[in-house]
Amino acid sequence: MFNIAIDGPAGAGKSTAARLAAKELGFIYVDTGALYRAIGVSVLRKGLDTSVKENVLPVLGEIKVTLGFVDGEQRVYLNGEDVSKEIRLPEASMAASNVSAMPEVRAFLMSLQRELAEKNECIMDGRDIGTVILPDAQLKIFLTASPEIRAKRRFDELEAKGTTVDYDSLLEEIKQRDYQDSHRETAPLKPAEDSVYLDTSDMPLQKVVETIVRLAGNN
């Protein structure tokens, strides 16, 4: 199966670009960050601190996280419940960063991610897809943008959905998550040695999608 691994920091536009490129290529799109968000949400629902391993690990034995695809769109299920909207709330973002730093959580989800790639031609995005999950992917891309641009994009996205947010808080959250994701001991965020570096700060979305599709065609 032809697999495309896209890594990059929070808010870089990986999900949107990957989803549109997958549609053009006829691939499925796998948003791995959504899986970590689902685990984070499960812990938050219990009123627990997601940065404390003793709170998180027992939850892994109580839940089943699965992906479904409806009209080509990924849906995330937590014990059979569709949580696709809940995992997009701002608090789910930091929860995902917290739980994803735990090796046990990453191991819990790794087999699911690899199984999807083995059975489907896919574009998979996350933080360690090209470095850990799919090191043999035929195409690896590290997609990024400045923190200020990423905060503005996330702000516009949430506002369009009717969610009132503060730009400065979003920017601080993104910077905090960047530091946490890139400095964690387990699978830190970094470009794979053979990845294509793509800075989208001044690049329209359609140009990003066209670039991904073109790179896929060259492999």
C-alpha positions as a LaTeX table, in Angstrom:
\begin{tabular}{lrrr}
\hline
Residue & $x$ (\AA) & $y$ (\AA) & $z$ (\AA) \\
\hline
Met1 & 0.00 & 0.00 & 0.00 \\
Phe2 & 1.17 & 3.53 & $-0.78$ \\
Asn3 & 1.31 & 5.53 & 2.44 \\
Ile4 & 1.96 & 9.24 & 2.97 \\
Ala5 & 3.15 & 10.36 & 6.42 \\
Ile6 & 2.58 & 14.01 & 7.33 \\
Asp7 & 4.02 & 15.34 & 10.59 \\
Gly8 & 4.04 & 18.82 & 12.03 \\
Pro9 & 3.07 & 21.02 & 14.97 \\
Ala10 & $-0.43$ & 21.83 & 16.18 \\
Gly11 & $-2.47$ & 24.11 & 13.93 \\
Ala12 & $-0.18$ & 23.79 & 10.90 \\
Gly13 & $-3.11$ & 22.76 & 8.70 \\
Lys14 & $-2.08$ & 19.13 & 8.42 \\
Ser15 & $-5.58$ & 17.75 & 8.86 \\
Thr16 & $-7.32$ & 19.96 & 6.31 \\
Ala17 & $-4.61$ & 19.62 & 3.68 \\
Ala18 & $-4.23$ & 15.87 & 4.21 \\
Arg19 & $-7.98$ & 15.30 & 4.03 \\
Leu20 & $-8.31$ & 17.21 & 0.74 \\
Ala21 & $-5.22$ & 15.58 & $-0.77$ \\
Ala22 & $-6.50$ & 12.14 & 0.20 \\
Lys23 & $-9.77$ & 12.88 & $-1.58$ \\
Glu24 & $-7.91$ & 13.84 & $-4.76$ \\
Leu25 & $-5.69$ & 10.76 & $-4.59$ \\
Gly26 & $-8.49$ & 8.37 & $-3.66$ \\
Phe27 & $-6.78$ & 7.48 & $-0.35$ \\
Ile28 & $-8.31$ & 7.36 & 3.11 \\
Tyr29 & $-7.26$ & 10.05 & 5.56 \\
Val30 & $-6.20$ & 9.06 & 9.08 \\
Asp31 & $-5.98$ & 11.83 & 11.68 \\
Thr32 & $-3.98$ & 10.17 & 14.46 \\
Gly33 & $-4.21$ & 13.23 & 16.69 \\
Ala34 & $-7.92$ & 12.50 & 16.98 \\
Leu35 & $-7.10$ & 9.18 & 18.64 \\
Tyr36 & $-5.04$ & 10.87 & 21.36 \\
Arg37 & $-7.74$ & 13.49 & 21.79 \\
Ala38 & $-10.28$ & 10.72 & 22.38 \\
Ile39 & $-8.17$ & 9.28 & 25.18 \\
Gly40 & $-7.68$ & 12.76 & 26.62 \\
Val41 & $-11.43$ & 13.39 & 26.54 \\
Ser42 & $-12.06$ & 10.09 & 28.32 \\
Val43 & $-9.77$ & 11.20 & 31.17 \\
Leu44 & $-11.25$ & 14.72 & 31.25 \\
Arg45 & $-14.74$ & 13.26 & 31.57 \\
Lys46 & $-13.63$ & 11.70 & 34.85 \\
Gly47 & $-12.48$ & 15.11 & 36.09 \\
Leu48 & $-8.86$ & 13.98 & 36.21 \\
Asp49 & $-5.57$ & 15.69 & 35.39 \\
Thr50 & $-4.44$ & 14.37 & 31.98 \\
Ser51 & $-0.77$ & 15.04 & 32.75 \\
Val52 & $-0.71$ & 12.47 & 35.58 \\
Lys53 & 0.13 & 8.98 & 34.29 \\
Glu54 & $-1.64$ & 7.30 & 37.22 \\
Asn55 & $-4.87$ & 8.93 & 36.04 \\
Val56 & $-4.46$ & 7.99 & 32.40 \\
Leu57 & $-3.21$ & 4.40 & 32.31 \\
Pro58 & $-6.22$ & 2.83 & 34.10 \\
Val59 & $-8.48$ & 4.45 & 31.50 \\
Leu60 & $-6.77$ & 2.50 & 28.70 \\
Gly61 & $-8.20$ & $-0.70$ & 30.11 \\
Glu62 & $-11.72$ & 0.73 & 30.07 \\
Ile63 & $-11.94$ & 2.13 & 26.56 \\
Lys64 & $-11.89$ & 1.17 & 22.93 \\
Val65 & $-11.02$ & 3.85 & 20.39 \\
Thr66 & $-11.96$ & 3.14 & 16.78 \\
Leu67 & $-12.17$ & 5.02 & 13.51 \\
Gly68 & $-14.99$ & 4.97 & 11.00 \\
Phe69 & $-15.39$ & 6.67 & 7.64 \\
Val70 & $-18.70$ & 8.27 & 6.64 \\
Asp71 & $-18.81$ & 9.68 & 3.09 \\
Gly72 & $-15.02$ & 9.66 & 3.16 \\
Glu73 & $-14.87$ & 11.67 & 6.39 \\
Gln74 & $-13.16$ & 10.23 & 9.45 \\
Arg75 & $-15.31$ & 9.69 & 12.54 \\
Val76 & $-13.86$ & 8.87 & 15.96 \\
Tyr77 & $-15.65$ & 6.52 & 18.33 \\
Leu78 & $-15.03$ & 6.11 & 22.05 \\
Asn79 & $-16.60$ & 2.88 & 23.25 \\
Gly80 & $-18.99$ & 3.12 & 20.31 \\
Glu81 & $-19.92$ & 6.77 & 20.95 \\
Asp82 & $-19.17$ & 9.28 & 18.19 \\
Val83 & $-16.97$ & 11.92 & 19.88 \\
Ser84 & $-15.81$ & 13.62 & 16.67 \\
Lys85 & $-17.09$ & 17.04 & 17.79 \\
Glu86 & $-16.13$ & 16.80 & 21.46 \\
Ile87 & $-12.48$ & 16.05 & 20.68 \\
Arg88 & $-12.19$ & 19.35 & 18.79 \\
Leu89 & $-12.82$ & 21.50 & 21.87 \\
Pro90 & $-9.74$ & 23.54 & 22.94 \\
Glu91 & $-9.30$ & 21.64 & 26.22 \\
Ala92 & $-9.00$ & 18.39 & 24.26 \\
Ser93 & $-5.91$ & 19.73 & 22.48 \\
Met94 & $-3.74$ & 20.06 & 25.57 \\
Ala95 & $-5.17$ & 16.81 & 26.96 \\
Ala96 & $-4.00$ & 15.08 & 23.77 \\
Ser97 & $-0.53$ & 16.57 & 24.16 \\
Asn98 & $-0.37$ & 15.36 & 27.76 \\
Val99 & $-1.45$ & 11.77 & 27.13 \\
Ser100 & 0.60 & 11.44 & 23.94 \\
Ala101 & 3.79 & 11.98 & 25.94 \\
Met102 & 3.17 & 8.65 & 27.71 \\
Pro103 & 4.82 & 5.60 & 26.07 \\
Glu104 & 1.99 & 3.33 & 27.21 \\
Val105 & $-0.59$ & 5.45 & 25.40 \\
Arg106 & 1.46 & 5.50 & 22.21 \\
Ala107 & 1.87 & 1.72 & 22.33 \\
Phe108 & $-1.88$ & 1.35 & 22.92 \\
Leu109 & $-2.66$ & 3.17 & 19.64 \\
Met110 & 0.30 & 2.11 & 17.47 \\
Ser111 & $-1.16$ & $-1.21$ & 16.31 \\
Leu112 & $-4.41$ & 0.46 & 15.23 \\
Gln113 & $-2.53$ & 3.05 & 13.18 \\
Arg114 & $-0.24$ & 0.53 & 11.50 \\
Glu115 & $-3.12$ & $-1.81$ & 10.72 \\
Leu116 & $-4.94$ & 0.99 & 8.90 \\
Ala117 & $-1.83$ & 1.71 & 6.82 \\
Glu118 & $-1.29$ & $-1.96$ & 5.99 \\
Lys119 & $-4.83$ & $-2.38$ & 4.70 \\
Asn120 & $-5.37$ & 0.97 & 2.96 \\
Glu121 & $-3.61$ & 3.48 & 0.77 \\
Cys122 & $-3.69$ & 6.39 & 3.15 \\
Ile123 & $-2.45$ & 9.78 & 4.22 \\
Met124 & $-1.77$ & 9.69 & 7.94 \\
Asp125 & $-0.90$ & 12.79 & 9.92 \\
Gly126 & 0.38 & 13.34 & 13.45 \\
Arg127 & 3.61 & 14.06 & 15.30 \\
Asp128 & 5.66 & 10.88 & 14.79 \\
Ile129 & 4.19 & 9.21 & 11.73 \\
Gly130 & 7.29 & 9.39 & 9.54 \\
Thr131 & 9.72 & 8.79 & 12.41 \\
Val132 & 7.98 & 6.03 & 14.39 \\
Ile133 & 4.60 & 4.82 & 13.15 \\
Leu134 & 5.28 & 4.50 & 9.40 \\
Pro135 & 9.07 & 4.79 & 8.97 \\
Asp136 & 8.81 & 3.04 & 5.59 \\
Ala137 & 6.13 & 5.35 & 4.15 \\
Gln138 & 6.82 & 6.11 & 0.50 \\
Leu139 & 6.37 & 9.85 & 1.07 \\
Lys140 & 7.07 & 11.82 & 4.25 \\
Ile141 & 6.24 & 15.48 & 4.70 \\
Phe142 & 6.95 & 17.81 & 7.62 \\
Leu143 & 4.32 & 20.52 & 7.36 \\
Thr144 & 4.66 & 23.62 & 9.51 \\
Ala145 & 3.91 & 27.36 & 9.80 \\
Ser146 & 4.75 & 30.14 & 12.25 \\
Pro147 & 3.02 & 30.02 & 15.66 \\
Glu148 & 1.22 & 33.31 & 14.92 \\
Ile149 & $-0.17$ & 32.03 & 11.62 \\
Arg150 & $-1.23$ & 28.76 & 13.22 \\
Ala151 & $-3.00$ & 30.57 & 16.07 \\
Lys152 & $-4.86$ & 32.79 & 13.59 \\
Arg153 & $-5.95$ & 29.79 & 11.54 \\
Arg154 & $-7.21$ & 27.96 & 14.62 \\
Phe155 & $-8.96$ & 31.15 & 15.80 \\
Asp156 & $-10.76$ & 31.55 & 12.46 \\
Glu157 & $-11.69$ & 27.86 & 12.39 \\
Leu158 & $-13.22$ & 27.91 & 15.87 \\
Glu159 & $-15.00$ & 31.23 & 15.29 \\
Ala160 & $-16.54$ & 29.82 & 12.10 \\
Lys161 & $-17.93$ & 26.97 & 14.18 \\
Gly162 & $-19.46$ & 29.40 & 16.64 \\
Thr163 & $-16.90$ & 28.83 & 19.40 \\
Thr164 & $-15.76$ & 32.04 & 21.11 \\
Val165 & $-12.03$ & 31.98 & 21.81 \\
Asp166 & $-9.24$ & 34.41 & 22.71 \\
Tyr167 & $-6.43$ & 34.72 & 20.13 \\
Asp168 & $-3.69$ & 35.40 & 22.70 \\
Ser169 & $-4.72$ & 32.34 & 24.70 \\
Leu170 & $-4.65$ & 30.22 & 21.55 \\
Leu171 & $-1.18$ & 31.51 & 20.64 \\
Glu172 & 0.15 & 30.75 & 24.12 \\
Glu173 & $-1.43$ & 27.28 & 24.02 \\
Ile174 & 0.19 & 26.55 & 20.64 \\
Lys175 & 3.62 & 27.67 & 21.85 \\
Gln176 & 3.23 & 25.58 & 24.98 \\
Arg177 & 2.19 & 22.55 & 22.97 \\
Asp178 & 5.08 & 23.04 & 20.52 \\
Tyr179 & 7.54 & 22.96 & 23.40 \\
Gln180 & 5.88 & 19.98 & 25.05 \\
Asp181 & 5.61 & 17.96 & 21.83 \\
Ser182 & 9.20 & 18.60 & 20.75 \\
His183 & 10.81 & 18.04 & 24.16 \\
Arg184 & 9.03 & 14.89 & 25.34 \\
Glu185 & 11.16 & 11.79 & 25.82 \\
Thr186 & 8.94 & 9.46 & 23.81 \\
Ala187 & 8.63 & 10.09 & 20.05 \\
Pro188 & 9.30 & 13.86 & 20.11 \\
Leu189 & 8.03 & 15.99 & 17.26 \\
Lys190 & 10.78 & 16.32 & 14.64 \\
Pro191 & 11.13 & 15.90 & 10.86 \\
Ala192 & 12.11 & 12.47 & 9.57 \\
Glu193 & 15.54 & 12.57 & 7.92 \\
Asp194 & 14.02 & 11.80 & 4.51 \\
Ser195 & 10.98 & 14.08 & 4.83 \\
Val196 & 10.07 & 17.03 & 2.60 \\
Tyr197 & 9.96 & 20.25 & 4.67 \\
Leu198 & 6.91 & 22.34 & 3.78 \\
Asp199 & 6.38 & 25.77 & 5.39 \\
Thr200 & 2.80 & 26.86 & 4.70 \\
Ser201 & 2.91 & 30.26 & 6.45 \\
Asp202 & 2.40 & 32.14 & 3.18 \\
Met203 & 0.90 & 29.31 & 1.17 \\
Pro204 & $-2.82$ & 29.12 & 0.32 \\
Leu205 & $-4.51$ & 25.85 & 1.25 \\
Gln206 & $-5.08$ & 24.79 & $-2.36$ \\
Lys207 & $-1.38$ & 25.26 & $-3.10$ \\
Val208 & $-0.51$ & 23.03 & $-0.13$ \\
Val209 & $-2.89$ & 20.34 & $-1.39$ \\
Glu210 & $-1.49$ & 20.57 & $-4.93$ \\
Thr211 & 2.05 & 20.23 & $-3.57$ \\
Ile212 & 1.18 & 17.07 & $-1.61$ \\
Val213 & $-0.53$ & 15.51 & $-4.63$ \\
Arg214 & 2.40 & 16.42 & $-6.88$ \\
Leu215 & 4.93 & 14.95 & $-4.44$ \\
Ala216 & 2.86 & 11.75 & $-4.27$ \\
Gly217 & 2.93 & 11.53 & $-8.05$ \\
Asn218 & 6.71 & 11.85 & $-8.09$ \\
Asn219 & 7.16 & 8.84 & $-5.78$ \\
\hline
\end{tabular}
